[in-house]
mmCIF file of C-alpha atoms in Angstrom:
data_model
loop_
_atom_site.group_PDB
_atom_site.id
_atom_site.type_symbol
_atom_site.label_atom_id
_atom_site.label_comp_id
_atom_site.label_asym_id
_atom_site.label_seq_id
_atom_site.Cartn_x
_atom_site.Cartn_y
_atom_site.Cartn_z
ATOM 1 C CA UNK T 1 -55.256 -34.195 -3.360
ATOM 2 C CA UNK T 2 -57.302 -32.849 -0.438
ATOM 3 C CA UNK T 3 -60.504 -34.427 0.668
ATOM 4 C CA UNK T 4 -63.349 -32.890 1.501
ATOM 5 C CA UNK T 5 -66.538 -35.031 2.552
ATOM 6 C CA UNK T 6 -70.211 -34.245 2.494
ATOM 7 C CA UNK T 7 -73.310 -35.517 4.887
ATOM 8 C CA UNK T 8 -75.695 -37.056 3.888
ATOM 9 C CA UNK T 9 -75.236 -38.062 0.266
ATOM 10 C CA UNK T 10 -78.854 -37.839 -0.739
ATOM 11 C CA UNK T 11 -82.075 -36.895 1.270
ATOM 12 C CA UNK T 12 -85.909 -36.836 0.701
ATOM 13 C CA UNK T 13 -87.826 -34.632 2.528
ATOM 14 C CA UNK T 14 -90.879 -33.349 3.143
ATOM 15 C CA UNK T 15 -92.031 -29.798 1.781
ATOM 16 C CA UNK T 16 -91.549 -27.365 4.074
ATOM 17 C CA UNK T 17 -88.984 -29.220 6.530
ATOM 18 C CA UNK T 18 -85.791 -27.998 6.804
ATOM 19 C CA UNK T 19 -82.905 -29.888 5.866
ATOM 20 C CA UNK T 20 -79.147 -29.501 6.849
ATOM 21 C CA UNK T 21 -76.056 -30.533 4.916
ATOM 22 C CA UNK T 22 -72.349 -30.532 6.361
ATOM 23 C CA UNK T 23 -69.315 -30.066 4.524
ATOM 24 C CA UNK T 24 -65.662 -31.188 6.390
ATOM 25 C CA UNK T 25 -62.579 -30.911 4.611
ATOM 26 C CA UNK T 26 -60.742 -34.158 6.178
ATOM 27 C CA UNK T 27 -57.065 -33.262 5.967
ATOM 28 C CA UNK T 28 -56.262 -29.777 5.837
ATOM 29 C CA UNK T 29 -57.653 -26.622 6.744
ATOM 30 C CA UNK T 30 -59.855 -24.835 4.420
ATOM 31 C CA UNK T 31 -59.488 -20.981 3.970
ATOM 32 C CA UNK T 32 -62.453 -20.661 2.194
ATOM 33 C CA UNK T 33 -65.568 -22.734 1.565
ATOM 34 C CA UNK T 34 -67.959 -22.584 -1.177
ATOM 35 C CA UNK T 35 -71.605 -24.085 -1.737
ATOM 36 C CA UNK T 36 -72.636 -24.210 -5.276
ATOM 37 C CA UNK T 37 -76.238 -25.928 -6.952
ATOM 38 C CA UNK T 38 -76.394 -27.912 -9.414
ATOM 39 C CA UNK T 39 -80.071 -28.807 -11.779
ATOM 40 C CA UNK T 40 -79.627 -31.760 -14.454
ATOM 41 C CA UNK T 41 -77.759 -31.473 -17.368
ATOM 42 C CA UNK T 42 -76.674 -27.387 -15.970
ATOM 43 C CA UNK T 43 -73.548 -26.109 -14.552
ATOM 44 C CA UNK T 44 -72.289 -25.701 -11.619
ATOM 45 C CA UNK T 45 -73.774 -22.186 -9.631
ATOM 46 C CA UNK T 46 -72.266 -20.535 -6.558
ATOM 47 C CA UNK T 47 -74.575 -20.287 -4.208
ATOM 48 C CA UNK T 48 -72.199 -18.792 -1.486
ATOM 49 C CA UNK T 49 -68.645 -18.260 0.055
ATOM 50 C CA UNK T 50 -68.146 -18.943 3.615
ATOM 51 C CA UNK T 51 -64.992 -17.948 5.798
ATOM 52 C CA UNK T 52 -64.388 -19.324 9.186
ATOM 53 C CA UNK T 53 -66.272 -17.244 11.674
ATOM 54 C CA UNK T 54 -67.719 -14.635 9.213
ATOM 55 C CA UNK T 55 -70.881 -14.265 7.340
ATOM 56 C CA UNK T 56 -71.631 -15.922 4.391
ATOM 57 C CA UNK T 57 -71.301 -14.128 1.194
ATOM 58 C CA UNK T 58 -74.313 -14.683 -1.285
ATOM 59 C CA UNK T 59 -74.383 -14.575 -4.666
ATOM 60 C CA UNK T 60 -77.415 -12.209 -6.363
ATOM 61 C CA UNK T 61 -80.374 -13.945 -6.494
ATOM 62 C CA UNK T 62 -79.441 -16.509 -3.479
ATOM 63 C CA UNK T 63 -81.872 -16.018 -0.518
ATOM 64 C CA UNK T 64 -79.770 -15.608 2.832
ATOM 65 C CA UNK T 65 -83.047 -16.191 4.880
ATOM 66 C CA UNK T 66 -83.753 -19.400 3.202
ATOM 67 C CA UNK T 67 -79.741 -20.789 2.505
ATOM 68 C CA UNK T 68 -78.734 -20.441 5.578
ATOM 69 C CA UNK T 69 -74.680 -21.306 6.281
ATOM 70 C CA UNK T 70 -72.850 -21.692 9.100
ATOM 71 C CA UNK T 71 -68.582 -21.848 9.353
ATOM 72 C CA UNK T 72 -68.199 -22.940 12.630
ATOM 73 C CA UNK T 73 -64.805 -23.620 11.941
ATOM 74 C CA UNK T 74 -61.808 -24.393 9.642
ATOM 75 C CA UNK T 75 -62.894 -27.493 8.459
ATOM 76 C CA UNK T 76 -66.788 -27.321 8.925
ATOM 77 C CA UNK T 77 -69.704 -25.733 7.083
ATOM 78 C CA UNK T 78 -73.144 -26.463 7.018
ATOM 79 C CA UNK T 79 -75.858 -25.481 4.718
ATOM 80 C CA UNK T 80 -79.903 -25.322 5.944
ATOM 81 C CA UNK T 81 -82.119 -25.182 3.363
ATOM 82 C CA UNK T 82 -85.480 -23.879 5.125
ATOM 83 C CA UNK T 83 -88.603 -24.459 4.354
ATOM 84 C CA UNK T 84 -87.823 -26.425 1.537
ATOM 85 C CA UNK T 85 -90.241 -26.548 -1.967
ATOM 86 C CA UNK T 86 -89.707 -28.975 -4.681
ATOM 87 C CA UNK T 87 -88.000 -26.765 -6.669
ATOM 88 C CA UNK T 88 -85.157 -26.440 -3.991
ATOM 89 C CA UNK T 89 -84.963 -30.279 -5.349
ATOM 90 C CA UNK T 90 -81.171 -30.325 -6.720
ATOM 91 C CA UNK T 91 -77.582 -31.418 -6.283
ATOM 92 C CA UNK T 92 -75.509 -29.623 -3.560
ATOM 93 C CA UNK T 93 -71.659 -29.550 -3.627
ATOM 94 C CA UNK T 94 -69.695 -27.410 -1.088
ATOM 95 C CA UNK T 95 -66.018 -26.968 -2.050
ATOM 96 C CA UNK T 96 -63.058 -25.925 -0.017
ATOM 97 C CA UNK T 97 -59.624 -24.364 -0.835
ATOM 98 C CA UNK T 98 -56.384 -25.516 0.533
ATOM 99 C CA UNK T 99 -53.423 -23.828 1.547
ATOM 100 C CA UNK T 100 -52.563 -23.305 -2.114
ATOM 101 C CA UNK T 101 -55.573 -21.919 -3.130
ATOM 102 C CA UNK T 102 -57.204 -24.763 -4.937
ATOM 103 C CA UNK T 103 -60.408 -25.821 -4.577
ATOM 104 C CA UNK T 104 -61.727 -28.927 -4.061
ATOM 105 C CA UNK T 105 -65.205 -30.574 -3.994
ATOM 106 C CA UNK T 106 -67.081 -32.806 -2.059
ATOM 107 C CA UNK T 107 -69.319 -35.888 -3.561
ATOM 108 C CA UNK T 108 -72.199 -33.677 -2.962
ATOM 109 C CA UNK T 109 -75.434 -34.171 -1.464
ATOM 110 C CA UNK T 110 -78.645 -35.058 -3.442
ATOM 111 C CA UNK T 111 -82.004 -33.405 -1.988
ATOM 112 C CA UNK T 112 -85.303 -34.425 -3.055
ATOM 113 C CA UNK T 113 -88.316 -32.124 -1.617
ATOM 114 C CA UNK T 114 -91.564 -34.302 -1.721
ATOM 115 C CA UNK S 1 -70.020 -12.665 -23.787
ATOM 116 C CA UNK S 2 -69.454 -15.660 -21.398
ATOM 117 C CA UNK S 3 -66.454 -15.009 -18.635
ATOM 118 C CA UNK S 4 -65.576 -18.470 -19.946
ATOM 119 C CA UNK S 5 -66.122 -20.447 -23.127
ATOM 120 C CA UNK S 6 -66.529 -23.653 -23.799
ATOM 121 C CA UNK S 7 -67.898 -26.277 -26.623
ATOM 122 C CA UNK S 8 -70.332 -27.987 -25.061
ATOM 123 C CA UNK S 9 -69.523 -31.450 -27.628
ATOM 124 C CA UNK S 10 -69.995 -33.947 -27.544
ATOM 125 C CA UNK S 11 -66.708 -34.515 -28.523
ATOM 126 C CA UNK S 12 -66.014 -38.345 -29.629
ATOM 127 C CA UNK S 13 -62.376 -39.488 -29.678
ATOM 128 C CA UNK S 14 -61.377 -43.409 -30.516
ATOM 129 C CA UNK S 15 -59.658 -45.020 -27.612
ATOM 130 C CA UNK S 16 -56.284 -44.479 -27.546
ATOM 131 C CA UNK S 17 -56.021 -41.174 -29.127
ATOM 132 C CA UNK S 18 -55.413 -38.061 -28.149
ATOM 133 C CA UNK S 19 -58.490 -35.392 -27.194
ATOM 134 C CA UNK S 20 -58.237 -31.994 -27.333
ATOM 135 C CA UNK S 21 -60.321 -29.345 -25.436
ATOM 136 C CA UNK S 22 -60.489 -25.767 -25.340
ATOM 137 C CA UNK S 23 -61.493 -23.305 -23.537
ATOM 138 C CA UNK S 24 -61.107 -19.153 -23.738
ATOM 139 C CA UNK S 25 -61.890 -17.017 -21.097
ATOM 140 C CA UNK S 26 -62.919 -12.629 -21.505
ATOM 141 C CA UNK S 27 -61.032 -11.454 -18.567
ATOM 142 C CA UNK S 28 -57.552 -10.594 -19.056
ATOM 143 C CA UNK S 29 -56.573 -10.057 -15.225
ATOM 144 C CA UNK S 30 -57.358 -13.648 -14.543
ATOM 145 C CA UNK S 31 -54.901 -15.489 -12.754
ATOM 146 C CA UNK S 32 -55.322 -19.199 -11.923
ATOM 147 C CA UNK S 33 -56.842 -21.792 -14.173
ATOM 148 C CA UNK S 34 -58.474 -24.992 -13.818
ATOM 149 C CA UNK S 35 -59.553 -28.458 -15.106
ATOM 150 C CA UNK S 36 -61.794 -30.222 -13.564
ATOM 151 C CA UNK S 37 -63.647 -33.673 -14.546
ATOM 152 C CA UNK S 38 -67.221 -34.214 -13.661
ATOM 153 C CA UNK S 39 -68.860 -38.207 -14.070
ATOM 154 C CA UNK S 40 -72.564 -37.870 -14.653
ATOM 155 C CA UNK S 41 -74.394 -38.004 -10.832
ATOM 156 C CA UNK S 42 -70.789 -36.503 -9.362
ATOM 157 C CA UNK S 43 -69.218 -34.065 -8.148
ATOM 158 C CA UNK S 44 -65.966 -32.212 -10.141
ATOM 159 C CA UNK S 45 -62.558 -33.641 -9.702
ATOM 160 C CA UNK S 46 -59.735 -31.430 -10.115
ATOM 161 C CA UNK S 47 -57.782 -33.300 -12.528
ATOM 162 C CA UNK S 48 -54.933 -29.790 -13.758
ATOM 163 C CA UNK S 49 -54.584 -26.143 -12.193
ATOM 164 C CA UNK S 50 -51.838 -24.122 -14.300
ATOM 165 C CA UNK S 51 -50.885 -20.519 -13.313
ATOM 166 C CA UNK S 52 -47.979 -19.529 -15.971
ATOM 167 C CA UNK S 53 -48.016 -19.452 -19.697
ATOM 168 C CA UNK S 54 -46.925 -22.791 -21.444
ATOM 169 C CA UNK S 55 -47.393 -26.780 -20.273
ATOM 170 C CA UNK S 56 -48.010 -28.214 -17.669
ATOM 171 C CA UNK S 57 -47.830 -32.280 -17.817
ATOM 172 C CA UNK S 58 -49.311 -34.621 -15.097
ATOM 173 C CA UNK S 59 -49.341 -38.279 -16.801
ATOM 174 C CA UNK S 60 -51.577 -39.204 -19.427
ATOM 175 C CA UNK S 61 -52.787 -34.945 -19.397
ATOM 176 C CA UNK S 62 -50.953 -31.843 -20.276
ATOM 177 C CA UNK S 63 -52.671 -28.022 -19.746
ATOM 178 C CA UNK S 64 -51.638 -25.696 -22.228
ATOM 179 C CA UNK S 65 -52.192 -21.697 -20.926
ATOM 180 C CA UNK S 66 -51.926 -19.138 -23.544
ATOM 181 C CA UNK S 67 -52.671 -15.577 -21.867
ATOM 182 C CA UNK S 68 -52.086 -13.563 -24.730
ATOM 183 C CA UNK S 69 -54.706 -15.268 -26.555
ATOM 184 C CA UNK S 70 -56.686 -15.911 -23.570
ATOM 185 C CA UNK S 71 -56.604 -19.431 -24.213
ATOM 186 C CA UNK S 72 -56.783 -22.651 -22.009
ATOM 187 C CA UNK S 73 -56.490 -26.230 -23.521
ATOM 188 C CA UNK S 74 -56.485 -29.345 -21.982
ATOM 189 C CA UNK S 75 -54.879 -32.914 -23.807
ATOM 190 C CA UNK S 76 -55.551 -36.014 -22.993
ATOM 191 C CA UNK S 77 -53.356 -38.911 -24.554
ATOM 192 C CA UNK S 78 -54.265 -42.522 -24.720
ATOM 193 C CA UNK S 79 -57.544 -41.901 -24.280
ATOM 194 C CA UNK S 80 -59.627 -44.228 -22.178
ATOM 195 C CA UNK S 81 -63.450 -44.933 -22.335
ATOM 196 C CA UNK S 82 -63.145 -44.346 -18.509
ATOM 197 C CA UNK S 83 -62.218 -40.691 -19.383
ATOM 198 C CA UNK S 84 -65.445 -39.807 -20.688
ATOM 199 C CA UNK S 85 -66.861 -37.010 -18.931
ATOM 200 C CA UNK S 86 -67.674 -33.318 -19.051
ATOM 201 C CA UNK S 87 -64.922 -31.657 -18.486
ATOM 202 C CA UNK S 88 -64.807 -27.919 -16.827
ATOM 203 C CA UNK S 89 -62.569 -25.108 -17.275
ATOM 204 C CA UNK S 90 -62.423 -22.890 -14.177
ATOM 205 C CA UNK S 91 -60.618 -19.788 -14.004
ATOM 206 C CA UNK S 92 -59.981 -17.410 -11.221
ATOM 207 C CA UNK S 93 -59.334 -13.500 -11.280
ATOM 208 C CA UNK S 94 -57.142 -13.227 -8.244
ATOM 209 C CA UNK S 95 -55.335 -15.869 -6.518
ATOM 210 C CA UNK S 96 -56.045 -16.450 -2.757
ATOM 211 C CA UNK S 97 -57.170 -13.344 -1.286
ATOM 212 C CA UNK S 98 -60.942 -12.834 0.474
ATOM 213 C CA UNK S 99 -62.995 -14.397 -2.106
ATOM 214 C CA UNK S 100 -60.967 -17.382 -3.817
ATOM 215 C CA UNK S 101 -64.146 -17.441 -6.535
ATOM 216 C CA UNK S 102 -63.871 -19.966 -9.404
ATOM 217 C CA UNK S 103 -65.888 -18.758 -12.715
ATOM 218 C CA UNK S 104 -66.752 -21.962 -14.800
ATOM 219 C CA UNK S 105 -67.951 -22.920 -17.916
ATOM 220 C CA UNK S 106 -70.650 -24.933 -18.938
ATOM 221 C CA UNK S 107 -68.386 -27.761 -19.878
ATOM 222 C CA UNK S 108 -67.554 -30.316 -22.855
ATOM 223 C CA UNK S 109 -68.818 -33.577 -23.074
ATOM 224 C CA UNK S 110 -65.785 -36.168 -24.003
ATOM 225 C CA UNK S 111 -67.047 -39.483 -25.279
ATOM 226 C CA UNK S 112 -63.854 -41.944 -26.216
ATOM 227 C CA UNK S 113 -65.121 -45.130 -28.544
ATOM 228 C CA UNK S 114 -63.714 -48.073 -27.641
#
């Protein structure tokens, strides 16, 4: 299957730092890429869907201002959380769909706000 | 009513036989369906997609899609203590296209005894 890869893993920082996570699909060019959040022992919650060179699309409820994403290009997205609180603390996976339409995660990325 | 169901378990299976799980979903114009596998502290794996009424086998797994019923099962034979996991059924209402959005469920917990 496609690979997708995520940077960093985890992260601690400080509240009200900023903190920036990047998504890369490896091997093939994603058409779409998706950021979801996930708190212990929850599902997984779309946070957004990204397009190459477009804005964002947020789901209801998602702060733009404070999520901020970035799809530089066909196998890049970043998310900046800004300002970050404690309860920002979670697990962040981005996803990315391949030329088939299926989407596939990365290991996700671990933030701890102190 | 939840865009898609699933019993949360835990389900317990012996090693070595076969698991069963289920999952139904409300919308009738949905399109593409999903299995993915998610290991405590990881991100989902996409382990089955199946798009047309029937099976689908891949090895030790087989996806059963029912639309009339609105139903979505996945097997797993020989079941290995290595396959426990929550296990998510995805669906998606339109194939490709702008927004490529996955709706999940919350997931069933497989535990297999050895």
């Amino acid at each position: 299957g496609a690979v997708v890869s995520q940077h960093p893993s985890w992260v601690i920082c400080k509240s009200g730092t900023s903190v920036k996570i990047e998504c890369r699909s490896l091997d093939f060019q994603a058409t779409t890429m998706f950021w979801y959040r996930q708190f212990p022992k929850q599902s997984l919650m779309l946070m957004a869907t990204s397009n190459e060179g477009s804005k964002a699309t947020y789901e209801q409820g998602v702060e733009k201002d404070k999520f901020l994403i970035n799809h530089a290009s066909l196998t890049l997205s970043t998310l900046t959380v800004t300002s970050a609180h404690p309860e920002d603390s979670s697990f962040y996976i981005c996803s990315a769909d391949d030329i088939s339409y299926e989407q596939y995660f990365g290991p996700g990325t671990r933030l701890t706000v102190t | 009513q939840k865009e898609v169901e699933q019993n949360s378990g835990p389900l317990s299976v012996p090693e070595g036989a076969i698991a069963s799980l289920n999952c139904t979903y409300s919308d009738r114009v949905s399109q593409s369906f999903f299995w993915y596998r998610q290991y405590s502290g990881k991100s989902p794996e996409l382990i089955m997609s199946i798009y047309s009424n029937g099976d689908k086998e891949d090895g030790r797994f087989t996806a059963q899609l029912n639309k009339a019923s609105q139903y979505v099962s996945l097997l797993i034979r020989d079941s290995q203590p290595s396959d426990s996991a929550t296990y998510l059924c995805a669906v998606n209402k339109k194939r490709g296209g702008a927004t490529n959005k996955l709706i999940f469920g919350t997931g069933t917990l497989l535990a297999v005894q050895p």
